């Protein structure tokens, strides 16, 4: 099971570090990712990282402002978000990429979704 945390209310231009903790198992052998869902919108891809952390991908909307990284020894993954914008407001979820046949930007390839964490950016 995954649990995302670290969200909150922040002013535009601010920063947040989201954390994803795994319990009841280890996901260190898997690619993992962050997605977000704003009210009335579909859940969308934010970022993904390979099991060893050597390769990352980002949505264009966060590229240059977000950094995804992981600490497999602690069974945790992180998303550092800087220069936050009001349009970043959403519930952020972490998940495990369980279907390597699917593009890692597609949510259909992910499972073990945990409870998300709310990020609200005020203008």
PDB file of C-alpha atoms in Angstrom:
ATOM      1  CA  UNK A   1       0.000   0.000   0.000  1.00  0.00           C
ATOM      2  CA  UNK A   2       1.180   3.503  -0.804  1.00  0.00           C
ATOM      3  CA  UNK A   3       0.522   6.666   1.137  1.00  0.00           C
ATOM      4  CA  UNK A   4       1.202  10.117  -0.230  1.00  0.00           C
ATOM      5  CA  UNK A   5       1.835  13.028   2.114  1.00  0.00           C
ATOM      6  CA  UNK A   6       3.343  16.479   2.193  1.00  0.00           C
ATOM      7  CA  UNK A   7       0.597  18.430   0.491  1.00  0.00           C
ATOM      8  CA  UNK A   8      -0.782  21.670   1.792  1.00  0.00           C
ATOM      9  CA  UNK A   9      -1.727  25.231   1.031  1.00  0.00           C
ATOM     10  CA  UNK A  10       1.013  27.327  -0.525  1.00  0.00           C
ATOM     11  CA  UNK A  11       1.185  30.638  -2.335  1.00  0.00           C
ATOM     12  CA  UNK A  12       2.041  30.805  -5.988  1.00  0.00           C
ATOM     13  CA  UNK A  13       5.786  30.668  -6.440  1.00  0.00           C
ATOM     14  CA  UNK A  14       6.243  28.509  -3.373  1.00  0.00           C
ATOM     15  CA  UNK A  15       7.523  24.967  -3.029  1.00  0.00           C
ATOM     16  CA  UNK A  16       6.382  21.657  -1.614  1.00  0.00           C
ATOM     17  CA  UNK A  17       7.969  18.244  -1.267  1.00  0.00           C
ATOM     18  CA  UNK A  18       5.570  15.365  -1.577  1.00  0.00           C
ATOM     19  CA  UNK A  19       6.453  11.995  -0.128  1.00  0.00           C
ATOM     20  CA  UNK A  20       5.196   8.539  -1.011  1.00  0.00           C
ATOM     21  CA  UNK A  21       5.691   5.806   1.560  1.00  0.00           C
ATOM     22  CA  UNK A  22       5.246   2.110   0.872  1.00  0.00           C
ATOM     23  CA  UNK A  23       4.047  -0.244   3.546  1.00  0.00           C
ATOM     24  CA  UNK A  24       3.331  -3.926   3.558  1.00  0.00           C
ATOM     25  CA  UNK A  25       5.783  -4.583   0.775  1.00  0.00           C
ATOM     26  CA  UNK A  26       8.625  -3.189  -1.233  1.00  0.00           C
ATOM     27  CA  UNK A  27       8.419  -1.560  -4.611  1.00  0.00           C
ATOM     28  CA  UNK A  28      12.108  -0.975  -5.080  1.00  0.00           C
ATOM     29  CA  UNK A  29      12.146  -3.211  -8.144  1.00  0.00           C
ATOM     30  CA  UNK A  30       9.483  -1.195  -9.928  1.00  0.00           C
ATOM     31  CA  UNK A  31       9.152   2.034 -11.813  1.00  0.00           C
ATOM     32  CA  UNK A  32       6.905   4.403  -9.895  1.00  0.00           C
ATOM     33  CA  UNK A  33       5.054   7.564 -10.729  1.00  0.00           C
ATOM     34  CA  UNK A  34       3.136  10.595  -9.578  1.00  0.00           C
ATOM     35  CA  UNK A  35      -0.232  11.594 -10.965  1.00  0.00           C
ATOM     36  CA  UNK A  36      -2.646  14.358 -10.033  1.00  0.00           C
ATOM     37  CA  UNK A  37      -6.336  15.003 -10.320  1.00  0.00           C
ATOM     38  CA  UNK A  38      -7.950  18.408 -10.209  1.00  0.00           C
ATOM     39  CA  UNK A  39     -11.672  18.813  -9.521  1.00  0.00           C
ATOM     40  CA  UNK A  40     -13.727  17.851 -12.546  1.00  0.00           C
ATOM     41  CA  UNK A  41     -10.700  16.634 -14.475  1.00  0.00           C
ATOM     42  CA  UNK A  42      -9.144  13.317 -15.344  1.00  0.00           C
ATOM     43  CA  UNK A  43      -6.203  11.992 -13.377  1.00  0.00           C
ATOM     44  CA  UNK A  44      -3.098  13.075 -15.259  1.00  0.00           C
ATOM     45  CA  UNK A  45       0.517  12.075 -15.375  1.00  0.00           C
ATOM     46  CA  UNK A  46       3.041  14.228 -13.544  1.00  0.00           C
ATOM     47  CA  UNK A  47       6.320  12.322 -13.326  1.00  0.00           C
ATOM     48  CA  UNK A  48       7.824   8.847 -13.267  1.00  0.00           C
ATOM     49  CA  UNK A  49      11.101   7.296 -12.184  1.00  0.00           C
ATOM     50  CA  UNK A  50      12.737   3.951 -12.888  1.00  0.00           C
ATOM     51  CA  UNK A  51      13.424   1.480 -10.105  1.00  0.00           C
ATOM     52  CA  UNK A  52      17.030   2.574  -9.719  1.00  0.00           C
ATOM     53  CA  UNK A  53      16.292   6.250 -10.134  1.00  0.00           C
ATOM     54  CA  UNK A  54      18.465   6.552 -13.203  1.00  0.00           C
ATOM     55  CA  UNK A  55      15.776   7.727 -15.564  1.00  0.00           C
ATOM     56  CA  UNK A  56      12.929  10.164 -15.085  1.00  0.00           C
ATOM     57  CA  UNK A  57      10.145  11.614 -17.195  1.00  0.00           C
ATOM     58  CA  UNK A  58       7.972  14.656 -16.600  1.00  0.00           C
ATOM     59  CA  UNK A  59       4.772  16.107 -17.945  1.00  0.00           C
ATOM     60  CA  UNK A  60       5.387  19.253 -19.943  1.00  0.00           C
ATOM     61  CA  UNK A  61       3.285  21.171 -17.449  1.00  0.00           C
ATOM     62  CA  UNK A  62       5.781  20.563 -14.626  1.00  0.00           C
ATOM     63  CA  UNK A  63       9.044  20.146 -16.525  1.00  0.00           C
ATOM     64  CA  UNK A  64      11.723  22.365 -15.054  1.00  0.00           C
ATOM     65  CA  UNK A  65       9.733  22.893 -11.863  1.00  0.00           C
ATOM     66  CA  UNK A  66       9.468  19.339 -10.539  1.00  0.00           C
ATOM     67  CA  UNK A  67      12.023  16.749  -9.504  1.00  0.00           C
ATOM     68  CA  UNK A  68      11.133  13.139  -8.817  1.00  0.00           C
ATOM     69  CA  UNK A  69      13.524  10.992  -6.814  1.00  0.00           C
ATOM     70  CA  UNK A  70      13.434   7.933  -4.612  1.00  0.00           C
ATOM     71  CA  UNK A  71      15.179   6.307  -1.676  1.00  0.00           C
ATOM     72  CA  UNK A  72      14.746   2.562  -2.022  1.00  0.00           C
ATOM     73  CA  UNK A  73      16.436   1.903   1.314  1.00  0.00           C
ATOM     74  CA  UNK A  74      13.602   3.819   2.954  1.00  0.00           C
ATOM     75  CA  UNK A  75      10.939   2.529   0.579  1.00  0.00           C
ATOM     76  CA  UNK A  76      10.028   6.103  -0.296  1.00  0.00           C
ATOM     77  CA  UNK A  77       9.593   8.251  -3.360  1.00  0.00           C
ATOM     78  CA  UNK A  78       9.444  12.025  -3.502  1.00  0.00           C
ATOM     79  CA  UNK A  79       8.258  14.842  -5.718  1.00  0.00           C
ATOM     80  CA  UNK A  80       9.841  18.237  -5.200  1.00  0.00           C
ATOM     81  CA  UNK A  81       7.655  20.944  -6.699  1.00  0.00           C
ATOM     82  CA  UNK A  82       8.993  24.489  -7.093  1.00  0.00           C
ATOM     83  CA  UNK A  83       7.560  27.673  -8.555  1.00  0.00           C
ATOM     84  CA  UNK A  84       4.087  26.352  -7.890  1.00  0.00           C
ATOM     85  CA  UNK A  85       1.205  27.751  -9.898  1.00  0.00           C
ATOM     86  CA  UNK A  86      -2.526  27.826  -9.143  1.00  0.00           C
ATOM     87  CA  UNK A  87      -3.020  25.308 -11.931  1.00  0.00           C
ATOM     88  CA  UNK A  88      -0.949  22.820  -9.928  1.00  0.00           C
ATOM     89  CA  UNK A  89      -3.834  22.605  -7.458  1.00  0.00           C
ATOM     90  CA  UNK A  90      -4.944  18.974  -7.329  1.00  0.00           C
ATOM     91  CA  UNK A  91      -4.868  15.801  -5.316  1.00  0.00           C
ATOM     92  CA  UNK A  92      -1.537  14.121  -5.942  1.00  0.00           C
ATOM     93  CA  UNK A  93      -1.247  10.326  -6.031  1.00  0.00           C
ATOM     94  CA  UNK A  94       1.670   7.942  -6.206  1.00  0.00           C
ATOM     95  CA  UNK A  95       1.496   4.513  -7.781  1.00  0.00           C
ATOM     96  CA  UNK A  96       3.537   1.572  -8.995  1.00  0.00           C
ATOM     97  CA  UNK A  97       4.036   0.912 -12.694  1.00  0.00           C
ATOM     98  CA  UNK A  98       3.011  -2.723 -12.906  1.00  0.00           C
ATOM     99  CA  UNK A  99       2.534  -3.066 -16.655  1.00  0.00           C
ATOM    100  CA  UNK A 100       5.796  -2.413 -18.470  1.00  0.00           C
ATOM    101  CA  UNK A 101       4.086  -2.930 -21.830  1.00  0.00           C
ATOM    102  CA  UNK A 102       2.312   0.392 -21.393  1.00  0.00           C
ATOM    103  CA  UNK A 103       3.841   3.815 -21.744  1.00  0.00           C
ATOM    104  CA  UNK A 104       4.784   4.990 -18.242  1.00  0.00           C
ATOM    105  CA  UNK A 105       2.835   8.193 -18.741  1.00  0.00           C
ATOM    106  CA  UNK A 106      -0.413   6.226 -18.976  1.00  0.00           C
ATOM    107  CA  UNK A 107      -2.280   5.752 -15.736  1.00  0.00           C
ATOM    108  CA  UNK A 108      -3.605   2.386 -16.954  1.00  0.00           C
ATOM    109  CA  UNK A 109      -0.159   0.927 -16.398  1.00  0.00           C
ATOM    110  CA  UNK A 110      -0.174   1.735 -12.714  1.00  0.00           C
ATOM    111  CA  UNK A 111      -1.600   0.027  -9.651  1.00  0.00           C
ATOM    112  CA  UNK A 112      -1.379   0.163  -5.858  1.00  0.00           C
ATOM    113  CA  UNK A 113      -2.786   3.659  -5.812  1.00  0.00           C
ATOM    114  CA  UNK A 114      -2.761   5.019  -2.335  1.00  0.00           C
ATOM    115  CA  UNK A 115      -4.638   7.871  -0.775  1.00  0.00           C
ATOM    116  CA  UNK A 116      -3.580  11.121  -2.313  1.00  0.00           C
ATOM    117  CA  UNK A 117      -2.427  14.342  -0.788  1.00  0.00           C
ATOM    118  CA  UNK A 118      -4.086  17.685  -1.514  1.00  0.00           C
ATOM    119  CA  UNK A 119      -1.989  20.497  -2.952  1.00  0.00           C
ATOM    120  CA  UNK A 120      -3.621  23.905  -3.105  1.00  0.00           C
ATOM    121  CA  UNK A 121      -1.807  26.840  -4.637  1.00  0.00           C
ATOM    122  CA  UNK A 122      -3.248  30.266  -4.036  1.00  0.00           C
ATOM    123  CA  UNK A 123      -2.693  33.153  -6.422  1.00  0.00           C
TER     124      UNK A 123
END
